[in-house]
XYZ file of C-alpha atoms in Angstrom:
610
model
C -27.006 55.029 -2.093
C -24.320 53.270 -4.054
C -24.283 53.449 -7.769
C -25.465 50.219 -9.353
C -23.340 48.819 -12.131
C -24.130 46.551 -15.018
C -22.985 42.959 -15.345
C -20.369 43.910 -17.941
C -18.571 46.366 -15.630
C -15.616 45.367 -13.508
C -15.516 46.192 -9.815
C -12.734 46.362 -7.252
C -12.388 43.722 -4.588
C -14.029 45.885 -1.922
C -17.165 46.413 -3.966
C -20.466 45.119 -2.624
C -21.643 44.082 -6.033
C -22.770 40.470 -6.371
C -20.170 38.695 -8.455
C -22.863 36.637 -10.126
C -23.687 39.630 -12.350
C -20.777 38.712 -14.626
C -21.942 37.437 -17.987
C -22.263 33.681 -18.218
C -19.246 31.784 -19.490
C -16.922 34.822 -19.350
C -14.161 35.669 -16.924
C -14.424 39.002 -15.096
C -11.093 40.289 -13.873
C -9.987 43.682 -12.669
C -8.401 45.005 -9.484
C -7.986 41.524 -8.156
C -11.468 40.173 -9.022
C -11.795 37.019 -11.058
C -15.128 35.308 -11.571
C -15.505 32.160 -13.648
C -19.291 31.966 -13.816
C -22.307 32.667 -11.582
C -22.340 29.131 -10.209
C -18.641 28.963 -9.409
C -17.483 32.348 -8.185
C -13.826 32.823 -7.423
C -13.433 35.320 -4.651
C -10.013 36.849 -4.397
C -8.093 38.456 -1.588
C -5.398 41.023 -2.176
C -4.824 42.056 1.385
C -5.605 40.536 4.752
C -6.977 43.865 5.951
C -9.611 44.027 3.210
C -11.584 41.014 4.303
C -12.946 39.421 7.423
C -15.224 36.568 8.478
C -18.744 37.058 7.200
C -21.719 37.613 9.480
C -25.370 36.628 9.682
C -26.461 33.779 7.448
C -22.912 33.346 6.177
C -21.966 32.044 9.633
C -18.432 31.008 10.399
C -15.275 32.195 8.792
C -14.553 30.339 5.603
C -11.499 28.141 5.595
C -9.000 27.334 2.903
C -8.513 23.789 1.769
C -5.108 23.487 0.219
C -2.819 25.804 2.123
C -2.716 28.744 -0.290
C -3.393 32.012 1.475
C -6.797 33.599 1.334
C -9.941 34.277 3.343
C -13.430 34.188 1.903
C -15.686 37.030 2.909
C -18.817 38.779 1.782
C -18.175 41.919 3.831
C -15.341 44.446 3.502
C -13.252 45.322 6.558
C -14.889 48.683 7.149
C -17.326 47.736 9.847
C -20.312 47.766 7.505
C -22.615 44.784 7.132
C -24.743 44.306 4.051
C -28.258 43.006 4.274
C -29.501 40.057 2.239
C -30.506 42.298 -0.652
C -27.049 43.828 -1.058
C -28.457 47.319 -0.244
C -26.961 50.016 1.987
C -25.325 48.805 5.238
C -27.409 48.600 8.380
C -24.713 48.283 10.983
C -25.169 49.150 14.621
C -22.445 50.809 16.635
C -21.644 47.527 18.367
C -21.371 45.589 15.143
C -19.237 48.277 13.538
C -16.833 48.374 16.423
C -16.536 44.602 16.657
C -15.960 43.947 12.980
C -13.554 46.805 12.484
C -11.352 45.753 15.378
C -11.354 42.004 14.840
C -11.550 41.315 11.116
C -8.003 42.282 10.263
C -6.463 40.314 13.128
C -8.487 37.184 12.470
C -7.793 37.259 8.754
C -4.110 37.885 9.308
C -3.947 34.992 11.782
C -5.518 32.610 9.276
C -3.161 33.792 6.573
C -0.126 33.233 8.805
C -1.294 29.734 9.690
C -1.807 28.807 6.054
C 1.584 30.140 4.990
C 3.286 27.723 7.435
C 2.911 24.744 5.091
C 6.344 23.777 3.918
C 7.277 23.186 0.303
C 10.072 21.406 -1.490
C 13.312 23.369 -1.527
C 13.913 22.326 -5.144
C 11.955 20.525 -7.823
C 14.625 17.830 -7.965
C 13.993 17.032 -4.281
C 10.430 16.086 -5.146
C 11.392 14.030 -8.189
C 14.076 12.109 -6.312
C 11.687 11.474 -3.431
C 9.022 10.058 -5.738
C 11.574 7.959 -7.625
C 13.055 6.748 -4.354
C 9.590 5.761 -3.141
C 8.596 3.973 -6.331
C 11.954 2.243 -6.868
C 12.234 -0.082 -3.890
C 13.256 -3.599 -2.956
C 10.408 -5.026 -5.029
C 12.066 -3.761 -8.204
C 15.152 -5.803 -7.407
C 13.723 -9.039 -6.113
C 10.100 -9.262 -7.251
C 10.056 -8.089 -10.863
C 12.803 -10.417 -12.152
C 11.176 -13.428 -10.509
C 7.676 -12.514 -11.729
C 9.046 -11.901 -15.221
C 10.768 -15.260 -15.751
C 7.958 -17.120 -13.960
C 5.356 -15.700 -16.338
C 6.847 -16.151 -19.753
C 10.085 -14.168 -19.734
C 10.070 -11.548 -22.490
C 6.412 -12.294 -23.226
C 5.556 -10.970 -19.762
C 6.574 -7.488 -20.868
C 3.398 -7.295 -22.982
C 0.858 -7.605 -20.120
C 3.207 -5.583 -17.906
C 3.243 -2.683 -20.366
C -0.522 -2.849 -20.911
C -1.205 -2.809 -17.183
C 1.204 0.102 -16.776
C -0.456 2.166 -19.520
C -4.061 1.567 -18.487
C -3.745 0.986 -14.758
C -0.568 2.038 -13.002
C 0.434 5.279 -14.730
C -3.100 6.804 -14.837
C -3.509 6.145 -11.112
C -0.011 7.488 -10.470
C -0.798 10.709 -12.353
C -4.196 11.049 -10.722
C -2.815 10.841 -7.191
C -0.072 13.370 -7.918
C -2.625 15.798 -9.369
C -5.036 15.362 -6.449
C -2.347 16.010 -3.877
C -0.912 19.015 -5.692
C -4.268 20.684 -6.237
C -5.773 20.197 -2.785
C -2.545 20.267 -0.773
C -3.883 17.725 1.671
C -2.939 14.310 2.960
C -4.797 11.040 2.550
C -7.329 11.730 5.336
C -8.469 15.325 4.937
C -8.593 15.175 1.144
C -11.761 13.054 1.311
C -13.669 16.053 2.663
C -13.466 17.509 -0.831
C -14.118 14.330 -2.778
C -16.652 12.169 -0.941
C -16.694 12.594 2.862
C -18.296 9.232 3.580
C -15.141 7.530 2.295
C -12.872 9.359 4.710
C -12.241 6.029 6.404
C -10.099 5.124 3.390
C -7.599 7.707 4.593
C -7.364 6.081 8.000
C -7.022 2.658 6.360
C -4.163 3.977 4.220
C -2.323 5.217 7.312
C -2.612 1.832 9.015
C -1.405 0.019 5.880
C 1.554 2.403 5.584
C 2.545 1.642 9.180
C 2.417 -2.088 8.471
C 4.526 -1.722 5.339
C 7.043 0.520 7.122
C 7.435 -2.062 9.884
C 8.009 -4.787 7.300
C 10.560 -2.742 5.378
C 12.407 -1.810 8.557
C 12.739 -5.499 9.389
C 14.184 -6.272 5.951
C 16.592 -3.367 6.331
C 17.671 -4.678 9.733
C 18.657 -7.950 8.028
C 20.514 -6.022 5.321
C 22.319 -3.998 7.977
C 23.354 -7.203 9.750
C 24.732 -8.522 6.468
C 26.522 -5.211 5.903
C 28.281 -5.417 9.272
C 29.173 -9.054 8.634
C 30.729 -8.089 5.300
C 33.624 -6.186 6.868
C 35.837 -9.271 6.993
C 38.584 -10.682 4.819
C 36.383 -13.706 4.080
C 32.624 -13.378 4.048
C 31.033 -15.609 6.722
C 28.639 -17.257 4.250
C 31.489 -18.463 2.045
C 32.594 -21.611 3.865
C 31.044 -24.524 5.762
C 33.406 -24.320 8.755
C 31.329 -21.987 10.905
C 29.614 -23.005 14.179
C 26.158 -22.732 12.623
C 26.874 -24.995 9.635
C 25.517 -28.545 9.348
C 26.689 -31.721 7.662
C 24.549 -30.888 4.610
C 26.476 -27.679 3.953
C 28.030 -27.916 0.492
C 30.415 -25.327 -0.876
C 30.436 -26.107 -4.587
C 32.602 -23.045 -5.232
C 35.536 -24.618 -3.359
C 38.613 -25.876 -5.146
C 37.747 -29.461 -4.233
C 35.564 -31.448 -6.603
C 32.279 -31.170 -4.704
C 29.039 -32.329 -6.304
C 25.689 -30.728 -5.625
C 23.166 -33.299 -4.343
C 19.470 -33.237 -3.498
C 20.160 -32.615 0.200
C 22.904 -30.074 -0.306
C 22.534 -26.700 1.393
C 24.703 -23.758 0.439
C 26.716 -21.853 3.083
C 24.730 -18.728 2.232
C 21.414 -20.446 2.967
C 22.624 -21.752 6.329
C 23.976 -18.341 7.254
C 20.583 -16.787 6.447
C 18.408 -19.402 8.139
C 20.607 -20.509 11.049
C 22.721 -17.474 11.909
C 20.564 -14.496 10.952
C 16.995 -15.780 11.417
C 17.919 -18.750 13.634
C 14.836 -20.659 12.525
C 16.344 -23.920 13.756
C 15.813 -22.736 17.334
C 12.038 -22.794 16.850
C 9.597 -25.529 15.950
C 7.238 -23.050 14.323
C 5.240 -19.933 15.113
C 3.849 -21.704 18.177
C 7.371 -21.625 19.627
C 8.975 -18.314 18.712
C 11.924 -18.606 21.080
C 13.904 -15.689 22.482
C 14.849 -12.322 21.030
C 17.932 -12.021 18.836
C 19.834 -9.130 20.367
C 21.894 -8.645 17.180
C 18.827 -8.097 15.014
C 17.181 -6.026 17.750
C 20.091 -3.594 17.781
C 20.100 -3.448 13.987
C 16.367 -2.714 13.970
C 16.799 -0.003 16.599
C 19.489 1.644 14.514
C 17.279 1.536 11.412
C 14.416 3.237 13.274
C 16.861 5.874 14.506
C 18.104 6.580 10.984
C 14.537 6.824 9.695
C 13.526 9.185 12.491
C 16.350 11.661 11.954
C 15.800 11.529 8.202
C 12.187 12.702 8.361
C 11.907 14.521 11.682
C 11.800 17.907 9.958
C 9.563 16.837 7.096
C 10.406 17.235 3.439
C 13.134 19.737 4.235
C 15.301 16.913 5.584
C 13.979 13.921 3.644
C 14.290 15.946 0.426
C 18.037 16.199 1.061
C 18.516 12.605 2.223
C 17.065 11.251 -1.043
C 19.933 12.844 -2.948
C 21.937 9.911 -1.576
C 19.340 7.197 -1.043
C 17.672 7.637 -4.462
C 20.814 7.993 -6.592
C 23.191 5.574 -4.876
C 21.234 2.429 -5.905
C 21.617 3.338 -9.595
C 25.389 3.612 -9.238
C 25.534 0.208 -7.561
C 23.145 -1.377 -10.069
C 25.381 -0.209 -12.895
C 28.497 -1.618 -11.203
C 26.786 -4.941 -10.499
C 25.421 -5.088 -14.055
C 28.888 -4.665 -15.541
C 30.325 -7.223 -13.141
C 27.532 -9.711 -13.767
C 27.876 -9.410 -17.540
C 31.511 -10.483 -17.298
C 30.822 -13.643 -15.285
C 30.936 -17.063 -16.984
C 27.465 -18.326 -17.818
C 25.871 -14.878 -17.584
C 24.339 -15.298 -21.038
C 22.397 -18.344 -19.806
C 20.667 -16.230 -17.186
C 19.833 -13.428 -19.629
C 18.439 -15.910 -22.138
C 16.265 -17.482 -19.456
C 15.120 -14.032 -18.316
C 14.030 -12.784 -21.732
C 13.161 -15.900 -23.742
C 9.440 -15.488 -24.482
C 6.915 -18.187 -23.701
C 3.890 -16.972 -25.656
C 1.629 -19.693 -24.264
C 1.881 -18.047 -20.860
C -0.109 -15.078 -22.147
C -3.205 -17.277 -22.281
C -3.078 -17.833 -18.518
C -5.074 -15.479 -16.307
C -2.437 -15.661 -13.584
C 0.088 -13.913 -15.816
C -2.151 -10.893 -16.247
C -2.940 -10.868 -12.519
C 0.770 -10.897 -11.694
C 1.413 -8.118 -14.215
C -1.305 -5.958 -12.672
C -0.113 -6.641 -9.138
C 3.518 -5.948 -10.030
C 2.857 -2.592 -11.685
C 0.540 -1.549 -8.877
C 2.930 -2.378 -6.062
C 5.899 -1.091 -8.025
C 4.509 2.388 -8.760
C 2.700 2.494 -5.430
C -0.492 4.506 -6.062
C -3.113 4.313 -3.353
C -0.731 4.414 -0.383
C -1.162 8.145 0.224
C 2.526 8.813 -0.390
C 2.073 10.511 -3.751
C -0.699 12.646 -2.234
C 1.612 13.727 0.554
C 4.641 14.413 -1.623
C 2.762 16.333 -4.308
C 0.900 18.402 -1.689
C 4.182 20.206 -1.002
C 4.580 21.220 -4.664
C 3.941 24.625 -6.128
C 0.416 24.877 -7.474
C 1.372 25.163 -11.142
C 4.050 22.492 -11.039
C 3.780 20.222 -14.085
C 2.709 17.051 -12.276
C 1.715 15.486 -15.619
C 5.313 15.536 -16.748
C 6.463 14.363 -13.325
C 4.125 11.364 -13.465
C 5.406 10.265 -16.860
C 9.069 10.728 -15.968
C 9.025 9.008 -12.583
C 6.813 6.107 -13.649
C 8.978 5.501 -16.721
C 12.140 5.557 -14.629
C 10.569 3.084 -12.224
C 9.563 0.602 -14.939
C 12.954 0.802 -16.663
C 14.679 0.243 -13.322
C 12.694 -2.950 -12.810
C 13.675 -4.166 -16.273
C 17.376 -3.400 -15.810
C 17.356 -5.018 -12.364
C 16.368 -8.244 -14.070
C 19.674 -8.266 -15.952
C 21.563 -7.595 -12.710
C 19.909 -10.597 -11.047
C 19.868 -13.058 -13.926
C 23.453 -12.614 -15.042
C 24.382 -13.796 -11.556
C 21.848 -16.634 -11.654
C 23.343 -17.771 -14.955
C 26.772 -17.704 -13.319
C 25.537 -19.854 -10.428
C 23.891 -22.324 -12.799
C 27.215 -22.599 -14.638
C 29.059 -23.297 -11.391
C 26.500 -25.839 -10.165
C 26.199 -27.416 -13.578
C 22.428 -27.077 -13.334
C 19.688 -25.397 -15.315
C 18.899 -21.773 -14.491
C 15.378 -22.819 -13.526
C 16.812 -24.939 -10.701
C 18.912 -22.103 -9.365
C 16.191 -19.443 -9.676
C 13.782 -21.026 -7.211
C 14.274 -18.517 -4.416
C 11.875 -15.581 -4.305
C 11.498 -12.450 -2.244
C 14.180 -11.783 0.389
C 15.690 -15.235 -0.172
C 16.723 -14.196 -3.685
C 18.797 -11.378 -2.209
C 20.050 -12.822 1.050
C 20.795 -16.344 -0.213
C 21.174 -16.572 -3.974
C 22.740 -13.201 -4.733
C 24.745 -13.120 -1.506
C 26.212 -16.522 -2.374
C 27.210 -15.380 -5.845
C 28.857 -12.245 -4.484
C 30.807 -14.284 -1.917
C 32.514 -16.208 -4.710
C 33.447 -13.261 -6.883
C 36.859 -11.611 -6.872
C 36.829 -8.646 -4.451
C 33.801 -10.216 -2.764
C 34.027 -8.010 0.312
C 33.764 -4.838 -1.758
C 30.787 -6.089 -3.777
C 29.033 -7.354 -0.641
C 29.382 -3.980 1.085
C 28.031 -1.953 -1.820
C 25.244 -4.465 -2.501
C 23.847 -4.368 1.034
C 24.303 -0.613 1.152
C 22.121 -0.506 -1.954
C 19.447 -2.606 -0.223
C 19.511 -0.234 2.741
C 19.054 2.850 0.584
C 16.250 1.211 -1.426
C 14.397 0.337 1.750
C 14.981 3.687 3.435
C 13.395 5.599 0.547
C 10.221 3.557 0.768
C 10.071 3.818 4.559
C 10.532 7.599 4.392
C 7.704 7.809 1.916
C 5.289 5.572 3.790
C 5.768 7.371 7.083
C 5.582 10.757 5.357
C 2.204 9.705 3.982
C 1.033 8.847 7.506
C 2.431 12.029 9.055
C 0.959 14.285 6.384
C -2.413 12.558 6.600
C -2.633 12.715 10.388
C -1.177 16.192 10.960
C -2.872 17.899 8.027
C -5.073 20.317 9.944
C -5.506 23.007 7.294
C -8.802 24.909 7.100
C -11.382 24.429 4.359
C -14.214 26.204 2.540
C -17.444 24.958 1.024
C -17.635 24.551 -2.685
C -17.807 22.350 -5.732
C -14.831 21.073 -7.746
C -14.300 18.901 -10.887
C -11.043 17.010 -11.163
C -10.372 17.612 -14.879
C -10.984 21.331 -14.441
C -8.619 21.306 -11.473
C -5.870 19.848 -13.659
C -6.629 22.431 -16.346
C -6.237 25.263 -13.830
C -2.837 23.910 -12.839
C -1.423 22.897 -16.222
C -3.358 25.080 -18.649
C -4.957 22.176 -20.504
C -7.475 19.556 -19.450
C -6.554 15.847 -19.426
C -7.310 14.068 -22.702
C -9.844 11.331 -23.288
C -7.275 8.623 -22.581
C -6.735 9.774 -18.999
C -10.447 10.355 -18.425
C -11.396 6.881 -19.636
C -8.665 5.297 -17.517
C -9.723 7.210 -14.389
C -13.438 6.568 -14.819
C -13.498 2.985 -16.100
C -10.282 1.123 -16.868
C -8.286 1.869 -13.703
C -11.163 1.031 -11.299
C -11.728 -2.228 -13.189
C -7.995 -2.847 -12.988
C -8.059 -2.530 -9.200
C -11.198 -4.653 -8.915
C -9.607 -7.327 -11.074
C -6.471 -7.482 -8.924
C -8.427 -7.591 -5.663
C -10.916 -10.247 -6.748
C -8.203 -12.389 -8.306
C -6.178 -12.342 -5.111
C -9.149 -13.121 -2.878
C -10.298 -15.970 -5.107
C -6.870 -17.621 -5.174
C -4.788 -16.648 -2.099
C -1.113 -17.645 -2.186
C 0.181 -20.644 -0.259
C 2.171 -19.664 2.810
C 5.419 -21.547 3.336
C 9.077 -20.983 4.143
C 11.219 -23.492 2.295
C 9.746 -26.888 3.347
C 7.798 -25.522 6.315
C 4.105 -24.893 5.705
C 2.539 -22.304 7.952
C -0.378 -23.509 10.107
C -3.903 -22.443 9.271
C -4.174 -20.045 12.199
C -1.388 -17.907 10.728
C -3.562 -17.356 7.671
C -6.357 -16.212 9.970
C -3.961 -13.837 11.713
C -2.882 -12.481 8.343
C -6.455 -11.777 7.305
C -7.067 -10.135 10.695
C -4.074 -7.838 10.148
C -5.373 -6.932 6.699
C -8.882 -6.377 8.036
C -7.578 -4.183 10.860
C -6.685 -1.557 8.271
C -9.637 -1.660 5.884
C -12.115 -1.929 8.780
C -11.796 1.845 9.138
C -13.624 2.300 5.849
C -17.019 0.833 6.924
C -16.551 2.090 10.507
C -16.188 5.674 9.348
C -19.094 5.277 6.914
C -21.369 4.219 9.767
C -19.969 6.925 12.030
C -20.503 9.561 9.369
C -24.098 8.543 8.770
C -24.811 8.512 12.524
C -23.464 11.996 13.286
C -24.944 13.655 10.192
C -28.325 15.273 10.933
C -31.426 14.754 8.802
C -33.279 11.848 7.280
C -31.419 8.805 5.962
C -31.590 10.153 2.413
C -30.310 13.545 3.542
C -27.513 11.912 5.492
C -26.387 9.881 2.505
C -26.496 12.910 0.197
C -24.504 15.024 2.644
C -21.997 12.234 3.152
C -21.192 11.907 -0.551
C -21.119 15.661 -1.202
C -17.718 17.426 -0.964
C -17.507 19.567 2.170
C -14.838 21.996 1.125
C -13.361 23.780 -1.829
C -9.748 24.499 -2.644
C -7.774 27.718 -2.551
C -5.824 28.388 -5.748
C -3.304 31.144 -6.550
C -3.856 33.880 -9.126
C -0.583 35.680 -9.503
C 0.178 37.359 -6.176
C -3.482 37.013 -5.209
C -5.241 34.058 -3.644
C -8.776 33.025 -4.511
C -11.309 30.533 -3.263
C -13.111 28.161 -5.632
C -16.613 28.569 -4.224
């Protein structure tokens, strides 16, 4: 008969004592045993040979949720099986033989599988990857336009508020979730609320859509890059085969006036040579395939594939170029733009505050949408990237640093764009508001490309500018596809157990999140997302390309594409309720209860949060 010990005594890992005997609210730790409290026991494993899958009512071998090594067990690897009362073992010869010969091998196999999860080679690889993901094409073309459209400098007030109470809290939350659970966007829902697992599938579909869109934009940028290796840029003059009688080169030495029907060489190059929209009457008549753009798109997919084919080990090295190069180019373009005549007009237009705009709801909606799509929470990318971090990595600091860098990049990009717009307004003898009508890709491929074409050393500036666009797009594509790959291929085992998010953060960082973060996560950030979604659905944007208005059926197709991703959420909810046994109430309760717990490190030991 074993000697019974009191609740205040410490026992080695192989002891059969029930860990719940530890005094309430105190930590019991000795010889590798750490117990938080009776309701949340932390079972530790020092050696794979000391534990094995439990028997009897315990059922199957416990599985680890976040990739840290460890195997949960209630029976030591000595062939003895305890009864329900924790008394002396009652093992038969067969049971003894089976457990003693299989427990070590099975445990070791699980440990080897869990240790296969890769991690970032260096901390800087992770930071550059997150910055590269967050700082994308939208920072260059969308923020400046949204800023001057919504009150200039006054727009920075709602933008900052939305960042503090919406974007950054969500950004931090997703990093912390991914780092703690070490899972992608699909499997992580097993530990949060299983019935919402369909959100993970929806995220993967959305990421694929966004990656396809970004690859297309990069194919255009690559076409422009190839076209830039000439003595005279092809969108400089009106003497090309694709030009029309309305082509007006107001940068020429001749006294050319800009009229209502004038079209710049850059616009005709974009619409008639690159996109070739004149060959189609609309989406009902798409025309043939452009072999030039097809080859460019194929090359972009090839670059993306070889950049991420070995996971974060390769993409973490690629971002040393793709995440840092844009900042070098932005600085060069900022200095060049500041020296152009009329640059001050663009800066003044960019920052001059219109305080009346703050009374309009649309301004706050645009601010919320811009910070959300700029930082990029909710796309599963931050979950994937942070899941490859070390457990005690300071993700709180990472969230503040990367989100701040992203917001400052957007602000500085506005100066890069608007110094050039001021220069163009000076050359056209027009107001900046007339020049700054292009939005989205048109701002880059028409307006900015035209300004570059008429600068000294235009070929050099065109090459580095379109290289910058390529690197900005590649970062975001890497990230989106990494989120999909991690979510789909994340097949790590799991264990049952409770968890609380704030306690999880405390275990990683040593201190629990303050009231500000808790309020944002529980109330303000969800309301922020609801506000953005409802505002968009109540007032959808008008679809048009220049003077061409898209037909109604294209709007229907767009909603179908959007629905094809989010449809996985209700589909999985129904599927989950159907396959779960029990009454309807029991099914609902099981579906909203976390299935698994998370394995966390304790020095050189691994423990399960049960």
